[in-house]
Coordinates of N, CA, C and O in Angstrom, one line a residue:
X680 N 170.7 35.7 270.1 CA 170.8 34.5 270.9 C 171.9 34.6 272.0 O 171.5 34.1 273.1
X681 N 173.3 35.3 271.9 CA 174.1 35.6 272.8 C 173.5 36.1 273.8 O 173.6 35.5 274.9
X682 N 172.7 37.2 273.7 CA 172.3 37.7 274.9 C 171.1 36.8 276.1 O 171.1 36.9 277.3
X683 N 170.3 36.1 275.4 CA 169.6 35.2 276.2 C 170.3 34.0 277.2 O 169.8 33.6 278.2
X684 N 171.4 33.7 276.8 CA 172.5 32.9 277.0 C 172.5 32.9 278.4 O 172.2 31.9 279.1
X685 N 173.0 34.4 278.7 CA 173.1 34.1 280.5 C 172.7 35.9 280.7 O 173.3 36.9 280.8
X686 N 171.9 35.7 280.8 CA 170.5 36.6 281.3 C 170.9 37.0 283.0 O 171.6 36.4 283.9
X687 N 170.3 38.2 283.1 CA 170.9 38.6 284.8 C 169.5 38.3 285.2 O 168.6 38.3 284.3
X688 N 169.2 38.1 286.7 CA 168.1 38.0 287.1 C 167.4 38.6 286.6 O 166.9 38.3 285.5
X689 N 167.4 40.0 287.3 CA 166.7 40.8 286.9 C 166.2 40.8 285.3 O 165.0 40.7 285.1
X690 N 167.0 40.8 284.4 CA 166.7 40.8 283.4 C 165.3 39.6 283.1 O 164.1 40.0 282.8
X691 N 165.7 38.1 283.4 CA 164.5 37.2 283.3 C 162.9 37.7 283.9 O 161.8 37.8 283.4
X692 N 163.5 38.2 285.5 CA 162.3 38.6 286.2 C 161.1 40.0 285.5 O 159.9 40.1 285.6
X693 N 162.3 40.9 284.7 CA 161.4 42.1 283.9 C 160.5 41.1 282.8 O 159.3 41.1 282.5
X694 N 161.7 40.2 282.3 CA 160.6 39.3 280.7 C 159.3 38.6 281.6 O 158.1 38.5 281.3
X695 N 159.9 38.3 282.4 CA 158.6 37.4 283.0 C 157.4 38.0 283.6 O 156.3 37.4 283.7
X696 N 157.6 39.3 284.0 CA 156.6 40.4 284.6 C 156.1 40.8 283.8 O 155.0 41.2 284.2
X697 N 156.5 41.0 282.4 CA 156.1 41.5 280.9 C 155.2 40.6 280.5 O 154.0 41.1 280.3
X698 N 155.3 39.1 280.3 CA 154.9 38.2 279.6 C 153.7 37.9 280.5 O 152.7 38.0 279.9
X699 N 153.3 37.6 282.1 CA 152.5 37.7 282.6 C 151.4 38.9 282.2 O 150.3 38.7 281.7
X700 N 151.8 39.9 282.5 CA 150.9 41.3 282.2 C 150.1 41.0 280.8 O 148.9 41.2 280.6
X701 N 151.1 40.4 279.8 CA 150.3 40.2 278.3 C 149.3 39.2 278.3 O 148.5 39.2 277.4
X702 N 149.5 38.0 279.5 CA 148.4 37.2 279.5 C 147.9 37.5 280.2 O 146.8 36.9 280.2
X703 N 148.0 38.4 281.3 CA 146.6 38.8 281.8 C 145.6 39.9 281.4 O 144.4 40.1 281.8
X704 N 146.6 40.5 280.3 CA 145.5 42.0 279.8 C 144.9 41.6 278.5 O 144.1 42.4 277.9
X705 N 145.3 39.9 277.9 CA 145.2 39.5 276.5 C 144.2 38.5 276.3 O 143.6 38.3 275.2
X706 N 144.0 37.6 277.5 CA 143.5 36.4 278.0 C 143.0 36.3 279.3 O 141.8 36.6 279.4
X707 N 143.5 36.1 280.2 CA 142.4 36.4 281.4 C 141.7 37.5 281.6 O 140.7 37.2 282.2
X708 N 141.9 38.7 281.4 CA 140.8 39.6 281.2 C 139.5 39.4 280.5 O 138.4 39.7 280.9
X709 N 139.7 38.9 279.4 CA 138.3 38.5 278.5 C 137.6 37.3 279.2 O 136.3 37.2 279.0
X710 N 138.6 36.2 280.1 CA 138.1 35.5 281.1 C 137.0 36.0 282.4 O 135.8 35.7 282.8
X711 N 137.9 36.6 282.6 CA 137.1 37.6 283.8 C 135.7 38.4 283.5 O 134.9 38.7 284.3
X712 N 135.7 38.7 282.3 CA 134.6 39.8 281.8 C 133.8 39.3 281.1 O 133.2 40.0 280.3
X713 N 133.5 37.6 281.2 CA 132.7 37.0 280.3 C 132.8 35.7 280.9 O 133.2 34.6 280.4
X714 N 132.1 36.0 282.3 CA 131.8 34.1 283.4 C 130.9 33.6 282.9 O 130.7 32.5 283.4
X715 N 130.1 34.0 281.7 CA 129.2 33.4 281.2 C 129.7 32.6 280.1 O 128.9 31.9 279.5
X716 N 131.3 32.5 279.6 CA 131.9 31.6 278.3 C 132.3 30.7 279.2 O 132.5 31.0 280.4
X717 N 132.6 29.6 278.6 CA 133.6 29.1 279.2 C 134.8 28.9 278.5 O 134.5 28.5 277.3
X718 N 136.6 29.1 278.7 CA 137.4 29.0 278.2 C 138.5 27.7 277.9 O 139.3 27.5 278.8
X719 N 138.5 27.3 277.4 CA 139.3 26.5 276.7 C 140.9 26.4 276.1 O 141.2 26.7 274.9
X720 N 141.8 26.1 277.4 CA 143.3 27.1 276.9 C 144.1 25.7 276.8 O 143.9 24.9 277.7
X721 N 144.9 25.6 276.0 CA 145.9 24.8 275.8 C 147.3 25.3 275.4 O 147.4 26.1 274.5
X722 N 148.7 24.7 276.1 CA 149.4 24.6 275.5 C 150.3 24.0 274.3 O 150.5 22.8 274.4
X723 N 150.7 24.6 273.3 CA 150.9 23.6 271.5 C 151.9 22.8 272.5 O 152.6 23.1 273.5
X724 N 151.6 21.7 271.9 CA 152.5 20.9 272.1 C 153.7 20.2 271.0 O 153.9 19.2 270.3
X725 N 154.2 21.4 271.3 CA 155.9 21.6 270.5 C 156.5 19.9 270.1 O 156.4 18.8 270.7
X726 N 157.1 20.1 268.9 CA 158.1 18.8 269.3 C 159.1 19.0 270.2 O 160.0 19.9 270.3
X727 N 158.9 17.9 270.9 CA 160.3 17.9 272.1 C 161.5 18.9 272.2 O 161.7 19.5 273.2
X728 N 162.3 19.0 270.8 CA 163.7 19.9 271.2 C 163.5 20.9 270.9 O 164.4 21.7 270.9
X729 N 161.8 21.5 270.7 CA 161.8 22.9 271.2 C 161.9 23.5 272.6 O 162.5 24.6 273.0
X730 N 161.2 22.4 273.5 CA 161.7 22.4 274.6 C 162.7 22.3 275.2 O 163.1 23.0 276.1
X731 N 163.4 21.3 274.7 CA 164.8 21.2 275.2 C 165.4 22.3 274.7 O 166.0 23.0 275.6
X732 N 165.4 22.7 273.7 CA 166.1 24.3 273.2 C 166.3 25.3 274.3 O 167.2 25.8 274.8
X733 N 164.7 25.3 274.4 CA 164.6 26.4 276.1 C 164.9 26.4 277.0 O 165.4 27.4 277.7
X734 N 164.8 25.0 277.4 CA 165.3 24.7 279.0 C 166.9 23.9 279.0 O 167.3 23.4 280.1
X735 N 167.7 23.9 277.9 CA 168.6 23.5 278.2 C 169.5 25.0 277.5 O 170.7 24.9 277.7
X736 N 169.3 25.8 277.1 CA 170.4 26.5 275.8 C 169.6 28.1 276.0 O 170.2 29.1 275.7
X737 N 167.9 28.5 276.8 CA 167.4 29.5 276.4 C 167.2 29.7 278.1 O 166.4 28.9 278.6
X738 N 167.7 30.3 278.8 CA 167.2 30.7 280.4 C 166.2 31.9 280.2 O 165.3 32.2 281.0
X739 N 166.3 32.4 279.4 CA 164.8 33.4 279.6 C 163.6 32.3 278.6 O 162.6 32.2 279.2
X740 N 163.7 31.6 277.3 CA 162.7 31.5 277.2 C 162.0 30.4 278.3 O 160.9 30.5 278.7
X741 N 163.0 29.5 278.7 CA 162.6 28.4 279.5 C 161.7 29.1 281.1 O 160.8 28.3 281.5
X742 N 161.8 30.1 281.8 CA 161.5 30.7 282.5 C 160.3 31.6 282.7 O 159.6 31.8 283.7
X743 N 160.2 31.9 281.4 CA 158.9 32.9 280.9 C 157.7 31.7 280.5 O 156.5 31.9 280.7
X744 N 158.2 30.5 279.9 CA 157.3 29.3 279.7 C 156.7 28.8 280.6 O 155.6 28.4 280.4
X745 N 157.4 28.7 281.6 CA 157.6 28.0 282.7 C 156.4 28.8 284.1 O 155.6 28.3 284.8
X746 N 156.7 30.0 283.9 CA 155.6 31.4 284.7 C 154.7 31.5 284.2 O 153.7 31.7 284.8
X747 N 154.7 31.3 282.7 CA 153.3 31.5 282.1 C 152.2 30.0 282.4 O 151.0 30.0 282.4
X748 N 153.4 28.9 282.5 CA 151.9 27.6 283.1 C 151.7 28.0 284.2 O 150.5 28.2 284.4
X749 N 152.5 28.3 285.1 CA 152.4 28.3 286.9 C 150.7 29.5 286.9 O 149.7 29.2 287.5
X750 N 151.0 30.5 286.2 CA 150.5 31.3 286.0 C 148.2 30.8 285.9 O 147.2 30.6 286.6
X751 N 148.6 30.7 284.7 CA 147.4 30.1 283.9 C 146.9 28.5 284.7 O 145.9 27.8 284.6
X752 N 148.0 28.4 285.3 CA 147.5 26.9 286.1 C 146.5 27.6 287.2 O 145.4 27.0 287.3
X753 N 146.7 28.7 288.2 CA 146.7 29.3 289.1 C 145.3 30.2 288.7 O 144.6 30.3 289.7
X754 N 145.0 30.6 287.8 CA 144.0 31.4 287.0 C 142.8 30.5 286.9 O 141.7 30.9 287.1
X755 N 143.1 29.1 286.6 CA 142.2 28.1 286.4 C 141.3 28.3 287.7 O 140.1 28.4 287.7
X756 N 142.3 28.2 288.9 CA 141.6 27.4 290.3 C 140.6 28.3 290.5 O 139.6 28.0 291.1
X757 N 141.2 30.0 290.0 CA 140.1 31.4 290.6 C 139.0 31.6 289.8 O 138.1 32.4 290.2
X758 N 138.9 30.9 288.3 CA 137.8 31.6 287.7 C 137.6 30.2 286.7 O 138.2 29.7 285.7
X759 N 136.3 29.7 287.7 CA 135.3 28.3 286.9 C 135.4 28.2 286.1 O 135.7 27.1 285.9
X760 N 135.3 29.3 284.7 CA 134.9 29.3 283.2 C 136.4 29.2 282.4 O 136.5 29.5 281.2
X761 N 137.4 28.6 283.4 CA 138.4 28.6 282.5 C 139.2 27.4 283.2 O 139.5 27.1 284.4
X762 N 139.5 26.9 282.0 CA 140.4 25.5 282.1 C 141.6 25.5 281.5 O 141.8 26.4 280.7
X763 N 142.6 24.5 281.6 CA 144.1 25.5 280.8 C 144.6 23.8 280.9 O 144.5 23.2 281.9
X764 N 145.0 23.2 279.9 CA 145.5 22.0 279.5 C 147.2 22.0 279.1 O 147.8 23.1 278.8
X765 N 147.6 21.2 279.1 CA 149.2 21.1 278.8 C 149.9 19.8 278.6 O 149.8 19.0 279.5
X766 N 150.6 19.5 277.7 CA 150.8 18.2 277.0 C 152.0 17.6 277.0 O 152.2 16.5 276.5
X767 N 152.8 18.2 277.5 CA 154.3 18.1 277.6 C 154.7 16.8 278.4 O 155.8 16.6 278.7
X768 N 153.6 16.0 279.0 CA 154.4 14.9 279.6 C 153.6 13.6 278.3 O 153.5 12.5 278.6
X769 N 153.2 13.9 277.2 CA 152.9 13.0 276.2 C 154.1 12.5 275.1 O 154.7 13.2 274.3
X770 N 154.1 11.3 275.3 CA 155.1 10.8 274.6 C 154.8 11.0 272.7 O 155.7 10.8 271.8
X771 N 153.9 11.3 272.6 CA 154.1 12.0 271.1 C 155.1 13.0 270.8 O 155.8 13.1 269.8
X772 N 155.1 13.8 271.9 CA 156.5 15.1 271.5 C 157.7 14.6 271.3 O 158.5 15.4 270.8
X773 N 158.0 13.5 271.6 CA 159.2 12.5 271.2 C 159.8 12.2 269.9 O 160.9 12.3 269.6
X774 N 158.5 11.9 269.1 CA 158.8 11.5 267.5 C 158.1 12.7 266.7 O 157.1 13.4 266.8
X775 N 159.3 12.7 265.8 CA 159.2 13.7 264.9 C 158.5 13.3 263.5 O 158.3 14.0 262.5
X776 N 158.2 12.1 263.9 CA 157.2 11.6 262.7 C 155.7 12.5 262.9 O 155.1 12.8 261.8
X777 N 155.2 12.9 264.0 CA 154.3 13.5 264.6 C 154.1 14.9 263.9 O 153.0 15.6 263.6
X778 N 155.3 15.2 263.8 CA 155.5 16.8 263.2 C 155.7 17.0 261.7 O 156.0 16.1 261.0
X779 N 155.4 18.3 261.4 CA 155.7 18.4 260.4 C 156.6 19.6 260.0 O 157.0 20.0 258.9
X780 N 156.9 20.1 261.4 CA 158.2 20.9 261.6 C 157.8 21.4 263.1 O 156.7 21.3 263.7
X781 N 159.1 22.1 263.6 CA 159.2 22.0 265.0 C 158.1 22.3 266.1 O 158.2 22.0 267.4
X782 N 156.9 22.9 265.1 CA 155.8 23.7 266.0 C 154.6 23.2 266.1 O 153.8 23.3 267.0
X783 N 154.3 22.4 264.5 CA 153.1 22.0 263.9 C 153.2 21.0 263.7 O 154.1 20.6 262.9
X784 N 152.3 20.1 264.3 CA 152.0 18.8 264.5 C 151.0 18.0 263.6 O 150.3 18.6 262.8
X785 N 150.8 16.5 263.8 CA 149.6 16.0 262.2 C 148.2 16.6 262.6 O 148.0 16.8 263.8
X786 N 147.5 16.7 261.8 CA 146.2 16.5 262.4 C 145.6 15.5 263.1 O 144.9 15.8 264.0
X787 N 145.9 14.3 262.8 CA 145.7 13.3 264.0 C 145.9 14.0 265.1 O 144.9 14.2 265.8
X788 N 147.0 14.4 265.5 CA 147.1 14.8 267.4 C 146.5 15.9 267.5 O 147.1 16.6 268.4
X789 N 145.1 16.7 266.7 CA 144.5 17.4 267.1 C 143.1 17.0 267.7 O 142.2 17.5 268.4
X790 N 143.2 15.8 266.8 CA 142.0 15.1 267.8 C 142.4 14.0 269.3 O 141.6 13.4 270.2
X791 N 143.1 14.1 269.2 CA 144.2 13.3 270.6 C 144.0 14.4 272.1 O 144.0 14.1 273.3
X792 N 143.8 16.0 271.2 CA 144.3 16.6 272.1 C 142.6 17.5 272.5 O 142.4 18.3 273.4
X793 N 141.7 16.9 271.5 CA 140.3 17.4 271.9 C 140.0 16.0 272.7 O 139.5 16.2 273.9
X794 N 140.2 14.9 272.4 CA 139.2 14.0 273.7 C 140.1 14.2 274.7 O 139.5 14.1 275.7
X795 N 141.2 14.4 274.9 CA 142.0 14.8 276.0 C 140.9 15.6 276.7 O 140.0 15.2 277.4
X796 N 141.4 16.9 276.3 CA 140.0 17.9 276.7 C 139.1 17.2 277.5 O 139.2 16.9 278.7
X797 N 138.3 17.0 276.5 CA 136.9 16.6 276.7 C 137.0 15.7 277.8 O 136.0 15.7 278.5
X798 N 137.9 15.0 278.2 CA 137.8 13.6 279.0 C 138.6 14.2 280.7 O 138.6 13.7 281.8
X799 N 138.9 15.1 280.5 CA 139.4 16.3 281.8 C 141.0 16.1 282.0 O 141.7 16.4 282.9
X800 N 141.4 15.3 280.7 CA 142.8 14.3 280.9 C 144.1 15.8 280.7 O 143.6 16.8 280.2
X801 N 144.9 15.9 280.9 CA 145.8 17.0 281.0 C 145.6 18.5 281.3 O 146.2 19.3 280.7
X802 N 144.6 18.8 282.4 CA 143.9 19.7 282.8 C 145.2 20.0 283.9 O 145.7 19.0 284.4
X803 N 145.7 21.1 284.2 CA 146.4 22.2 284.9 C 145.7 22.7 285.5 O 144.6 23.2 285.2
X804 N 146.5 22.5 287.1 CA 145.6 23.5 288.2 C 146.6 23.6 289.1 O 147.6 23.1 288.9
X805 N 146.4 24.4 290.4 CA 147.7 24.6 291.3 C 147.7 23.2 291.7 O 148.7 22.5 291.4
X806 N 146.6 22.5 292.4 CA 147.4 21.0 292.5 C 148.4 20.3 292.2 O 149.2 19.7 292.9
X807 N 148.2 20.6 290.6 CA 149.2 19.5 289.8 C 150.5 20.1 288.9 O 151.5 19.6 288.6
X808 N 149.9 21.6 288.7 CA 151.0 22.4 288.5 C 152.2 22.2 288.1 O 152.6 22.2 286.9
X809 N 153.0 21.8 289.6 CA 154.3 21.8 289.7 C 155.1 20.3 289.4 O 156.3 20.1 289.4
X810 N 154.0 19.5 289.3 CA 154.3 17.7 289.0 C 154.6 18.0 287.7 O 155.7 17.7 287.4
X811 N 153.5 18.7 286.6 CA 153.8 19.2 285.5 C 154.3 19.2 285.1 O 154.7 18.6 284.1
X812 N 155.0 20.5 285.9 CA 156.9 21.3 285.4 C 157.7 20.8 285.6 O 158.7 20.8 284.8
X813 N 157.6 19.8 286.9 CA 159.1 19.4 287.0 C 159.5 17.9 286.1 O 160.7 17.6 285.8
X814 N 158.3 17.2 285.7 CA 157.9 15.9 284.5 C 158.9 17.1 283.0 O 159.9 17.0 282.3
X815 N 158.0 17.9 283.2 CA 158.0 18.7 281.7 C 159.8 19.1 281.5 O 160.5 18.9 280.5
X816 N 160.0 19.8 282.8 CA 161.6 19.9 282.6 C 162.2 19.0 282.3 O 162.9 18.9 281.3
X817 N 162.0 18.0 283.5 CA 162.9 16.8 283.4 C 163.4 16.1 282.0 O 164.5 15.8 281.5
X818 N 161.8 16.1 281.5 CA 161.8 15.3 279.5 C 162.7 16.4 278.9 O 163.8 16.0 278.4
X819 N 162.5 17.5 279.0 CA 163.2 18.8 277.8 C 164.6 18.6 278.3 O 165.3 18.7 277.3
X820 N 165.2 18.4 279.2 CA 166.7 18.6 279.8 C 166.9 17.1 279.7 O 168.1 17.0 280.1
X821 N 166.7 16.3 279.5 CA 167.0 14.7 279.1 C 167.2 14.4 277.8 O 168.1 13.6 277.5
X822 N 166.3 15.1 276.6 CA 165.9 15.3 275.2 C 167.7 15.5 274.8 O 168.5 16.3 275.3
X823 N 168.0 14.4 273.6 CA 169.1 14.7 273.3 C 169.3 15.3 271.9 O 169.0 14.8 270.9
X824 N 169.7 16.5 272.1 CA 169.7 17.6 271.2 C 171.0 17.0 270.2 O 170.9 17.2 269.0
X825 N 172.1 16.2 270.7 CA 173.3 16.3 270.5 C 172.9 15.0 269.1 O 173.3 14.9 268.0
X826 N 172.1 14.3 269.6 CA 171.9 13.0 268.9 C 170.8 13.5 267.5 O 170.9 13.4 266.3
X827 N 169.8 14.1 268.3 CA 169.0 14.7 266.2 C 169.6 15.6 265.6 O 169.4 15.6 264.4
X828 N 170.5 16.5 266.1 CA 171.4 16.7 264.8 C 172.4 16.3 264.4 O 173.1 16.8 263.6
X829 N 172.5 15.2 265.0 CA 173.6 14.3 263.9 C 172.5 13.2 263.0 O 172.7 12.5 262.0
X830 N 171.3 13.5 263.9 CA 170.6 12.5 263.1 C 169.7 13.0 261.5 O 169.2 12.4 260.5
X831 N 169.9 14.4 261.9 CA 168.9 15.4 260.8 C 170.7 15.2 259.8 O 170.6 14.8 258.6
X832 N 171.9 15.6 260.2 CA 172.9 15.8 259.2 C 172.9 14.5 258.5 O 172.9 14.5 257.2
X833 N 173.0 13.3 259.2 CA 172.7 12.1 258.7 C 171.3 12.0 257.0 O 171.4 11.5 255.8
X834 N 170.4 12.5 257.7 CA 169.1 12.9 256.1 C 169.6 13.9 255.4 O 168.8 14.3 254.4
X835 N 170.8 14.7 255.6 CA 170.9 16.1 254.8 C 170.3 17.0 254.9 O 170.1 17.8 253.9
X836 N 169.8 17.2 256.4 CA 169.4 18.6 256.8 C 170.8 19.0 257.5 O 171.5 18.4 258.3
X837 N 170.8 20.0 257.0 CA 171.7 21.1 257.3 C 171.6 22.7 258.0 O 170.5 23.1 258.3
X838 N 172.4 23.4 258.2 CA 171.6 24.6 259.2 C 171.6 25.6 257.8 O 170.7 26.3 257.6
X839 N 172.7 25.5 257.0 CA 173.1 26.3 256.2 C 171.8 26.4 254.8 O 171.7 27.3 254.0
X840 N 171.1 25.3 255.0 CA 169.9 25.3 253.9 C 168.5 26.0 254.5 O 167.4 25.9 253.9
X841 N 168.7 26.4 255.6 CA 166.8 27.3 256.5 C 166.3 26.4 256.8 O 166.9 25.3 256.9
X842 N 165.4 26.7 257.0 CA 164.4 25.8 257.7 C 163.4 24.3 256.7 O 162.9 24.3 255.6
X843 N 163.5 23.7 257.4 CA 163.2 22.9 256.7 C 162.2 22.2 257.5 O 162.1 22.0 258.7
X844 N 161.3 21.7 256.4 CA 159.7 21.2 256.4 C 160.0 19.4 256.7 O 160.1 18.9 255.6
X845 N 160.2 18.4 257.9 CA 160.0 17.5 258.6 C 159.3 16.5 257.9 O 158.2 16.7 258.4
X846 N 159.1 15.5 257.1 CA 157.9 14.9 256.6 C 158.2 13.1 257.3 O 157.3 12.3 257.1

């Protein structure tokens, strides 16, 4: 974790040149080589202080997150058969009632997040892109980190007990 801390350019720009390459040799390649599917890409939509984690405490992961929408938003506009969705300005990432730990969410918001789909509602494209990111930052760098863990010490979560399952 020290070393992510304060990252040299360079250093972010190699992770981010990396992390691009893997979605383009992992995912948009199979895009490109199959105009006859159509693709269906979403980003999970984390509970909130994963985000804030990144974008307030992680400069590379926040960065490489961040390249990888701009990226796949941009990918959308060049090839019909692919659509790329993103949820981070939905106020469900807010409550942690929603989760059932930091990553995995109820099944309810899995159907939230198919009529979304279906309905063209949180669709990413260069258009809207950057309204996105900067919505999406703004929530994760506002997210008070300082306040749920006094609020998790408050239930007796603790850091010293692992990880713990959210109910």
């Amino acid at each position: 974790a020290g070393r992510d801390q304060s990252p040299s350019g360079e250093e972010i720009d190699r992770r981010i040149e990396a992390a691009i390459r893997y979605v383009d040799e992992n995912v948009v390649r199979h895009v490109e080589r199959h105009p006859e599917t159509r693709f269906y890409l979403f980003f999970p939509p984390y509970f909130r202080a994963t985000y804030a984690i990144w974008h307030q405490a992680r400069p590379i992961h926040s960065a490489i997150h961040v390249a990888v929408i701009r990226h796949l938003a941009q990918q959308a506009d060049r090839l019909p058969n692919l659509q790329v969705f993103g949820f981070e300005g939905e106020a469900f990432l807010d409550d942690i009632a929603n989760y059932k730990d930091l990553g995995h969410y109820l099944d309810r918001i899995d159907s939230q997040i198919l009529q979304s789909m279906k309905a063209g509602r949180n669709r990413l494209s260069g258009a809207n892109v950057e309204r996105y990111i900067e919505d999406s930052l703004q929530r994760a760098r506002s997210f008070d980190l300082a306040a749920l863990g006094e609020r998790l010490r408050e239930c007796g979560v603790t850091r010293q007990q692992g990880p713990t399952t959210i109910r």
